[in-house]
């Protein structure tokens, strides 16, 4: 009798997790779409001149860049202290800001090799899907990666900021891009496993919705970062 009761309960838990992950990926893919639209409209409406000038990046570009970074940190720190609707709104705003930030990279790729944009998107999508599936399916605990990935991400951010003053070039730039792809690919697997475990620990529906927004933000950051690093690798010349 206990076994018969356990089977429906297990199915219910699996269905709940499946619906939860659908919510996470819906939010994430919506954010990616907003980023693409924001970048497209900025380029083809002539807004690129607001972010790039003859001297390099404009002051507005740096305001948007650091504003977006600050917003992402705030959203992650306050994820469980705001309503899911507010968290979703912040995710949408952040994804639009990222669309603006990515505009110079996309614009440069269009000038050098337009096909590389689609190639980078496909490669990033395949890597993201494979690593997300690995993180979901693996029985190995990936929590040990957390510290190393966080340190790697901070290092990449610092190198990225430094490159605005002292541009990277040659082999070092290629190595940095390759490390960036690896770090955020592993982050994808790590975050997927974390989402799976965290969902089981959440109590009410509100907490699960808050966690869904946070998970979507984490996965969005990993996907966008992989896309940017792959696109940079494809256009290193």
PDB file of C-alpha atoms in Angstrom:
ATOM      1  CA  UNK A   1       0.000   0.000   0.000  1.00  0.00           C
ATOM      2  CA  UNK A   2       2.829   2.402   0.886  1.00  0.00           C
ATOM      3  CA  UNK A   3       4.469   1.714  -2.471  1.00  0.00           C
ATOM      4  CA  UNK A   4       1.229   2.482  -4.316  1.00  0.00           C
ATOM      5  CA  UNK A   5       0.935   5.816  -2.502  1.00  0.00           C
ATOM      6  CA  UNK A   6       4.575   6.679  -3.117  1.00  0.00           C
ATOM      7  CA  UNK A   7       4.289   6.337  -6.899  1.00  0.00           C
ATOM      8  CA  UNK A   8       1.617   9.060  -7.377  1.00  0.00           C
ATOM      9  CA  UNK A   9       3.504  11.329  -4.975  1.00  0.00           C
ATOM     10  CA  UNK A  10       6.705  10.873  -7.002  1.00  0.00           C
ATOM     11  CA  UNK A  11       4.852  11.590 -10.237  1.00  0.00           C
ATOM     12  CA  UNK A  12       3.350  14.718  -8.695  1.00  0.00           C
ATOM     13  CA  UNK A  13       6.797  15.932  -7.615  1.00  0.00           C
ATOM     14  CA  UNK A  14       8.230  15.279 -11.078  1.00  0.00           C
ATOM     15  CA  UNK A  15       5.348  17.137 -12.716  1.00  0.00           C
ATOM     16  CA  UNK A  16       5.833  20.052 -10.333  1.00  0.00           C
ATOM     17  CA  UNK A  17       9.544  20.252 -11.149  1.00  0.00           C
ATOM     18  CA  UNK A  18       8.820  20.022 -14.871  1.00  0.00           C
ATOM     19  CA  UNK A  19       6.333  22.910 -14.719  1.00  0.00           C
ATOM     20  CA  UNK A  20       8.773  24.908 -12.617  1.00  0.00           C
ATOM     21  CA  UNK A  21      11.589  24.447 -15.161  1.00  0.00           C
ATOM     22  CA  UNK A  22       9.210  25.420 -17.964  1.00  0.00           C
ATOM     23  CA  UNK A  23       8.605  28.673 -16.084  1.00  0.00           C
ATOM     24  CA  UNK A  24      12.352  29.234 -15.677  1.00  0.00           C
ATOM     25  CA  UNK A  25      13.141  28.684 -19.353  1.00  0.00           C
ATOM     26  CA  UNK A  26      10.149  30.736 -20.500  1.00  0.00           C
ATOM     27  CA  UNK A  27      11.465  33.691 -18.503  1.00  0.00           C
ATOM     28  CA  UNK A  28      15.005  33.126 -19.726  1.00  0.00           C
ATOM     29  CA  UNK A  29      14.093  32.823 -23.417  1.00  0.00           C
ATOM     30  CA  UNK A  30      11.849  35.872 -23.095  1.00  0.00           C
ATOM     31  CA  UNK A  31      14.822  37.804 -21.712  1.00  0.00           C
ATOM     32  CA  UNK A  32      17.047  36.616 -24.585  1.00  0.00           C
ATOM     33  CA  UNK A  33      14.409  37.770 -27.077  1.00  0.00           C
ATOM     34  CA  UNK A  34      14.228  41.217 -25.440  1.00  0.00           C
ATOM     35  CA  UNK A  35      18.017  41.480 -25.678  1.00  0.00           C
ATOM     36  CA  UNK A  36      17.963  40.603 -29.371  1.00  0.00           C
ATOM     37  CA  UNK A  37      15.181  43.105 -30.119  1.00  0.00           C
ATOM     38  CA  UNK A  38      16.907  45.888 -28.155  1.00  0.00           C
ATOM     39  CA  UNK A  39      20.190  45.302 -29.981  1.00  0.00           C
ATOM     40  CA  UNK A  40      18.500  45.071 -33.394  1.00  0.00           C
ATOM     41  CA  UNK A  41      16.499  48.274 -32.929  1.00  0.00           C
ATOM     42  CA  UNK A  42      19.534  50.136 -31.591  1.00  0.00           C
ATOM     43  CA  UNK A  43      21.618  49.249 -34.650  1.00  0.00           C
ATOM     44  CA  UNK A  44      19.008  49.711 -37.361  1.00  0.00           C
ATOM     45  CA  UNK A  45      17.438  52.815 -35.844  1.00  0.00           C
ATOM     46  CA  UNK A  46      20.843  54.519 -35.736  1.00  0.00           C
ATOM     47  CA  UNK A  47      21.167  54.309 -31.957  1.00  0.00           C
ATOM     48  CA  UNK A  48      24.666  52.857 -32.252  1.00  0.00           C
ATOM     49  CA  UNK A  49      25.995  56.420 -32.388  1.00  0.00           C
ATOM     50  CA  UNK A  50      24.782  56.886 -28.813  1.00  0.00           C
ATOM     51  CA  UNK A  51      27.168  54.192 -27.590  1.00  0.00           C
ATOM     52  CA  UNK A  52      30.117  54.391 -29.981  1.00  0.00           C
ATOM     53  CA  UNK A  53      31.977  57.440 -31.258  1.00  0.00           C
ATOM     54  CA  UNK A  54      35.327  58.140 -32.869  1.00  0.00           C
ATOM     55  CA  UNK A  55      37.047  58.023 -29.504  1.00  0.00           C
ATOM     56  CA  UNK A  56      35.602  54.610 -28.616  1.00  0.00           C
ATOM     57  CA  UNK A  57      32.711  53.985 -26.244  1.00  0.00           C
ATOM     58  CA  UNK A  58      30.600  56.956 -25.180  1.00  0.00           C
ATOM     59  CA  UNK A  59      29.826  57.982 -21.599  1.00  0.00           C
ATOM     60  CA  UNK A  60      26.275  56.666 -22.062  1.00  0.00           C
ATOM     61  CA  UNK A  61      27.667  53.219 -22.890  1.00  0.00           C
ATOM     62  CA  UNK A  62      29.519  53.068 -19.574  1.00  0.00           C
ATOM     63  CA  UNK A  63      26.454  54.296 -17.696  1.00  0.00           C
ATOM     64  CA  UNK A  64      24.341  51.522 -19.238  1.00  0.00           C
ATOM     65  CA  UNK A  65      27.083  48.920 -18.698  1.00  0.00           C
ATOM     66  CA  UNK A  66      27.639  49.638 -15.007  1.00  0.00           C
ATOM     67  CA  UNK A  67      23.946  50.308 -14.444  1.00  0.00           C
ATOM     68  CA  UNK A  68      23.129  46.871 -15.810  1.00  0.00           C
ATOM     69  CA  UNK A  69      25.833  45.258 -13.674  1.00  0.00           C
ATOM     70  CA  UNK A  70      24.490  46.978 -10.568  1.00  0.00           C
ATOM     71  CA  UNK A  71      20.920  45.993 -11.420  1.00  0.00           C
ATOM     72  CA  UNK A  72      21.858  42.323 -11.823  1.00  0.00           C
ATOM     73  CA  UNK A  73      23.643  42.298  -8.455  1.00  0.00           C
ATOM     74  CA  UNK A  74      20.670  44.000  -6.782  1.00  0.00           C
ATOM     75  CA  UNK A  75      18.165  41.608  -8.372  1.00  0.00           C
ATOM     76  CA  UNK A  76      20.116  38.562  -7.191  1.00  0.00           C
ATOM     77  CA  UNK A  77      20.632  39.906  -3.677  1.00  0.00           C
ATOM     78  CA  UNK A  78      16.956  40.859  -3.249  1.00  0.00           C
ATOM     79  CA  UNK A  79      15.405  37.972  -5.184  1.00  0.00           C
ATOM     80  CA  UNK A  80      13.522  36.623  -2.151  1.00  0.00           C
ATOM     81  CA  UNK A  81      12.576  40.059  -0.806  1.00  0.00           C
ATOM     82  CA  UNK A  82      10.493  41.181  -3.790  1.00  0.00           C
ATOM     83  CA  UNK A  83       7.416  39.861  -5.528  1.00  0.00           C
ATOM     84  CA  UNK A  84       7.895  37.553  -8.541  1.00  0.00           C
ATOM     85  CA  UNK A  85       6.290  40.240 -10.732  1.00  0.00           C
ATOM     86  CA  UNK A  86       8.851  42.831  -9.613  1.00  0.00           C
ATOM     87  CA  UNK A  87      11.674  40.342 -10.121  1.00  0.00           C
ATOM     88  CA  UNK A  88      10.398  39.589 -13.625  1.00  0.00           C
ATOM     89  CA  UNK A  89      10.266  43.301 -14.413  1.00  0.00           C
ATOM     90  CA  UNK A  90      13.871  43.770 -13.278  1.00  0.00           C
ATOM     91  CA  UNK A  91      14.888  40.803 -15.445  1.00  0.00           C
ATOM     92  CA  UNK A  92      13.198  42.438 -18.435  1.00  0.00           C
ATOM     93  CA  UNK A  93      14.895  45.782 -17.789  1.00  0.00           C
ATOM     94  CA  UNK A  94      18.274  44.090 -17.358  1.00  0.00           C
ATOM     95  CA  UNK A  95      17.863  42.125 -20.599  1.00  0.00           C
ATOM     96  CA  UNK A  96      17.109  45.354 -22.502  1.00  0.00           C
ATOM     97  CA  UNK A  97      20.174  47.032 -20.997  1.00  0.00           C
ATOM     98  CA  UNK A  98      22.257  44.033 -22.040  1.00  0.00           C
ATOM     99  CA  UNK A  99      20.910  44.458 -25.557  1.00  0.00           C
ATOM    100  CA  UNK A 100      22.318  47.994 -25.552  1.00  0.00           C
ATOM    101  CA  UNK A 101      25.636  46.819 -24.097  1.00  0.00           C
ATOM    102  CA  UNK A 102      26.012  44.103 -26.739  1.00  0.00           C
ATOM    103  CA  UNK A 103      25.237  46.480 -29.611  1.00  0.00           C
ATOM    104  CA  UNK A 104      28.884  47.458 -30.379  1.00  0.00           C
ATOM    105  CA  UNK A 105      29.922  43.784 -30.495  1.00  0.00           C
ATOM    106  CA  UNK A 106      27.013  42.874 -32.793  1.00  0.00           C
ATOM    107  CA  UNK A 107      27.643  45.948 -34.929  1.00  0.00           C
ATOM    108  CA  UNK A 108      31.312  45.021 -35.326  1.00  0.00           C
ATOM    109  CA  UNK A 109      30.430  41.437 -36.244  1.00  0.00           C
ATOM    110  CA  UNK A 110      27.999  42.692 -38.895  1.00  0.00           C
ATOM    111  CA  UNK A 111      30.830  44.693 -40.443  1.00  0.00           C
ATOM    112  CA  UNK A 112      33.365  41.843 -40.381  1.00  0.00           C
ATOM    113  CA  UNK A 113      31.390  38.617 -40.749  1.00  0.00           C
ATOM    114  CA  UNK A 114      27.565  38.793 -40.432  1.00  0.00           C
ATOM    115  CA  UNK A 115      27.238  35.004 -40.579  1.00  0.00           C
ATOM    116  CA  UNK A 116      29.263  34.738 -37.348  1.00  0.00           C
ATOM    117  CA  UNK A 117      26.293  36.085 -35.369  1.00  0.00           C
ATOM    118  CA  UNK A 118      24.095  33.145 -36.331  1.00  0.00           C
ATOM    119  CA  UNK A 119      27.021  30.741 -35.899  1.00  0.00           C
ATOM    120  CA  UNK A 120      27.716  32.068 -32.404  1.00  0.00           C
ATOM    121  CA  UNK A 121      24.039  31.841 -31.464  1.00  0.00           C
ATOM    122  CA  UNK A 122      23.771  28.235 -32.666  1.00  0.00           C
ATOM    123  CA  UNK A 123      26.994  27.191 -30.926  1.00  0.00           C
ATOM    124  CA  UNK A 124      25.967  28.928 -27.687  1.00  0.00           C
ATOM    125  CA  UNK A 125      22.514  27.307 -27.861  1.00  0.00           C
ATOM    126  CA  UNK A 126      23.947  23.817 -28.386  1.00  0.00           C
ATOM    127  CA  UNK A 127      26.492  24.224 -25.577  1.00  0.00           C
ATOM    128  CA  UNK A 128      23.865  25.689 -23.276  1.00  0.00           C
ATOM    129  CA  UNK A 129      21.424  22.858 -23.984  1.00  0.00           C
ATOM    130  CA  UNK A 130      24.038  20.137 -23.479  1.00  0.00           C
ATOM    131  CA  UNK A 131      25.362  21.601 -20.233  1.00  0.00           C
ATOM    132  CA  UNK A 132      21.872  22.272 -18.873  1.00  0.00           C
ATOM    133  CA  UNK A 133      20.892  18.676 -19.596  1.00  0.00           C
ATOM    134  CA  UNK A 134      24.098  17.436 -17.969  1.00  0.00           C
ATOM    135  CA  UNK A 135      23.438  19.504 -14.861  1.00  0.00           C
ATOM    136  CA  UNK A 136      19.898  18.198 -14.655  1.00  0.00           C
ATOM    137  CA  UNK A 137      20.740  14.529 -15.216  1.00  0.00           C
ATOM    138  CA  UNK A 138      24.090  14.024 -13.465  1.00  0.00           C
ATOM    139  CA  UNK A 139      24.118  12.282 -10.101  1.00  0.00           C
ATOM    140  CA  UNK A 140      27.443  13.886  -9.212  1.00  0.00           C
ATOM    141  CA  UNK A 141      27.302  16.822  -6.813  1.00  0.00           C
ATOM    142  CA  UNK A 142      28.554  19.923  -8.656  1.00  0.00           C
ATOM    143  CA  UNK A 143      28.446  22.234  -5.646  1.00  0.00           C
ATOM    144  CA  UNK A 144      32.252  22.057  -5.341  1.00  0.00           C
ATOM    145  CA  UNK A 145      32.458  24.094  -8.562  1.00  0.00           C
ATOM    146  CA  UNK A 146      30.700  27.086  -7.016  1.00  0.00           C
ATOM    147  CA  UNK A 147      33.730  28.818  -5.509  1.00  0.00           C
ATOM    148  CA  UNK A 148      35.960  28.230  -8.525  1.00  0.00           C
ATOM    149  CA  UNK A 149      33.327  29.444 -10.979  1.00  0.00           C
ATOM    150  CA  UNK A 150      32.645  32.552  -8.921  1.00  0.00           C
ATOM    151  CA  UNK A 151      36.350  33.389  -8.796  1.00  0.00           C
ATOM    152  CA  UNK A 152      36.620  32.758 -12.533  1.00  0.00           C
ATOM    153  CA  UNK A 153      33.652  35.025 -13.247  1.00  0.00           C
ATOM    154  CA  UNK A 154      35.083  37.843 -11.115  1.00  0.00           C
ATOM    155  CA  UNK A 155      38.413  37.463 -12.915  1.00  0.00           C
ATOM    156  CA  UNK A 156      36.703  37.677 -16.304  1.00  0.00           C
ATOM    157  CA  UNK A 157      34.787  40.789 -15.237  1.00  0.00           C
ATOM    158  CA  UNK A 158      37.985  42.483 -14.030  1.00  0.00           C
ATOM    159  CA  UNK A 159      39.802  41.580 -17.260  1.00  0.00           C
ATOM    160  CA  UNK A 160      36.862  42.899 -19.249  1.00  0.00           C
ATOM    161  CA  UNK A 161      36.918  46.200 -17.363  1.00  0.00           C
ATOM    162  CA  UNK A 162      40.700  46.476 -17.736  1.00  0.00           C
ATOM    163  CA  UNK A 163      40.428  45.824 -21.474  1.00  0.00           C
ATOM    164  CA  UNK A 164      38.435  49.050 -21.829  1.00  0.00           C
ATOM    165  CA  UNK A 165      41.600  50.935 -20.898  1.00  0.00           C
ATOM    166  CA  UNK A 166      44.218  48.520 -22.225  1.00  0.00           C
ATOM    167  CA  UNK A 167      42.670  46.555 -25.133  1.00  0.00           C
ATOM    168  CA  UNK A 168      43.521  42.879 -25.238  1.00  0.00           C
ATOM    169  CA  UNK A 169      45.137  41.435 -28.311  1.00  0.00           C
ATOM    170  CA  UNK A 170      46.692  38.360 -29.801  1.00  0.00           C
ATOM    171  CA  UNK A 171      46.804  35.002 -28.098  1.00  0.00           C
ATOM    172  CA  UNK A 172      45.925  36.368 -24.650  1.00  0.00           C
ATOM    173  CA  UNK A 173      42.569  37.678 -25.890  1.00  0.00           C
ATOM    174  CA  UNK A 174      41.796  34.317 -27.486  1.00  0.00           C
ATOM    175  CA  UNK A 175      42.651  32.482 -24.257  1.00  0.00           C
ATOM    176  CA  UNK A 176      40.424  34.823 -22.224  1.00  0.00           C
ATOM    177  CA  UNK A 177      37.494  34.220 -24.600  1.00  0.00           C
ATOM    178  CA  UNK A 178      38.002  30.437 -24.462  1.00  0.00           C
ATOM    179  CA  UNK A 179      38.129  30.515 -20.642  1.00  0.00           C
ATOM    180  CA  UNK A 180      34.981  32.637 -20.635  1.00  0.00           C
ATOM    181  CA  UNK A 181      33.099  30.057 -22.701  1.00  0.00           C
ATOM    182  CA  UNK A 182      34.277  27.259 -20.389  1.00  0.00           C
ATOM    183  CA  UNK A 183      33.394  29.110 -17.172  1.00  0.00           C
ATOM    184  CA  UNK A 184      29.848  29.961 -18.224  1.00  0.00           C
ATOM    185  CA  UNK A 185      29.264  26.537 -19.762  1.00  0.00           C
ATOM    186  CA  UNK A 186      30.100  25.019 -16.376  1.00  0.00           C
ATOM    187  CA  UNK A 187      27.974  27.674 -14.688  1.00  0.00           C
ATOM    188  CA  UNK A 188      25.026  26.448 -16.765  1.00  0.00           C
ATOM    189  CA  UNK A 189      25.385  22.893 -15.459  1.00  0.00           C
ATOM    190  CA  UNK A 190      25.985  24.147 -11.916  1.00  0.00           C
ATOM    191  CA  UNK A 191      22.920  26.406 -11.949  1.00  0.00           C
ATOM    192  CA  UNK A 192      20.679  23.695 -13.393  1.00  0.00           C
ATOM    193  CA  UNK A 193      21.589  21.298 -10.614  1.00  0.00           C
ATOM    194  CA  UNK A 194      21.152  24.079  -8.059  1.00  0.00           C
ATOM    195  CA  UNK A 195      17.679  24.845  -9.433  1.00  0.00           C
ATOM    196  CA  UNK A 196      16.689  21.204  -9.163  1.00  0.00           C
ATOM    197  CA  UNK A 197      17.828  20.968  -5.547  1.00  0.00           C
ATOM    198  CA  UNK A 198      16.513  24.371  -4.509  1.00  0.00           C
ATOM    199  CA  UNK A 199      13.061  23.655  -5.897  1.00  0.00           C
ATOM    200  CA  UNK A 200      12.711  20.650  -3.579  1.00  0.00           C
ATOM    201  CA  UNK A 201      13.640  22.838  -0.605  1.00  0.00           C
ATOM    202  CA  UNK A 202      11.209  25.659  -1.379  1.00  0.00           C
ATOM    203  CA  UNK A 203       8.064  25.869   0.680  1.00  0.00           C
ATOM    204  CA  UNK A 204       5.185  27.869  -0.794  1.00  0.00           C
ATOM    205  CA  UNK A 205       4.389  28.832  -4.359  1.00  0.00           C
ATOM    206  CA  UNK A 206       5.597  32.412  -3.923  1.00  0.00           C
ATOM    207  CA  UNK A 207       9.089  31.234  -3.021  1.00  0.00           C
ATOM    208  CA  UNK A 208       9.112  28.902  -6.024  1.00  0.00           C
ATOM    209  CA  UNK A 209       8.135  31.779  -8.318  1.00  0.00           C
ATOM    210  CA  UNK A 210      10.873  33.964  -6.809  1.00  0.00           C
ATOM    211  CA  UNK A 211      13.360  31.145  -7.330  1.00  0.00           C
ATOM    212  CA  UNK A 212      12.196  30.779 -10.940  1.00  0.00           C
ATOM    213  CA  UNK A 213      13.012  34.424 -11.669  1.00  0.00           C
ATOM    214  CA  UNK A 214      16.427  34.071 -10.013  1.00  0.00           C
ATOM    215  CA  UNK A 215      17.145  30.864 -11.934  1.00  0.00           C
ATOM    216  CA  UNK A 216      16.118  32.498 -15.209  1.00  0.00           C
ATOM    217  CA  UNK A 217      18.469  35.407 -14.499  1.00  0.00           C
ATOM    218  CA  UNK A 218      21.403  33.087 -13.775  1.00  0.00           C
ATOM    219  CA  UNK A 219      20.836  30.984 -16.890  1.00  0.00           C
ATOM    220  CA  UNK A 220      20.296  34.102 -19.000  1.00  0.00           C
ATOM    221  CA  UNK A 221      23.631  35.536 -17.866  1.00  0.00           C
ATOM    222  CA  UNK A 222      25.405  32.261 -18.702  1.00  0.00           C
ATOM    223  CA  UNK A 223      23.849  32.027 -22.162  1.00  0.00           C
ATOM    224  CA  UNK A 224      24.510  35.663 -23.084  1.00  0.00           C
ATOM    225  CA  UNK A 225      28.094  35.454 -21.801  1.00  0.00           C
ATOM    226  CA  UNK A 226      28.776  32.305 -23.847  1.00  0.00           C
ATOM    227  CA  UNK A 227      27.291  33.951 -26.931  1.00  0.00           C
ATOM    228  CA  UNK A 228      29.482  37.036 -26.512  1.00  0.00           C
ATOM    229  CA  UNK A 229      32.682  35.073 -25.958  1.00  0.00           C
ATOM    230  CA  UNK A 230      31.988  32.735 -28.885  1.00  0.00           C
ATOM    231  CA  UNK A 231      31.181  35.677 -31.158  1.00  0.00           C
ATOM    232  CA  UNK A 232      34.414  37.343 -30.107  1.00  0.00           C
ATOM    233  CA  UNK A 233      36.344  34.159 -30.867  1.00  0.00           C
ATOM    234  CA  UNK A 234      34.779  33.883 -34.312  1.00  0.00           C
ATOM    235  CA  UNK A 235      35.797  37.461 -35.100  1.00  0.00           C
ATOM    236  CA  UNK A 236      39.251  37.547 -33.500  1.00  0.00           C
ATOM    237  CA  UNK A 237      40.833  38.432 -36.819  1.00  0.00           C
TER     238      UNK A 237
END
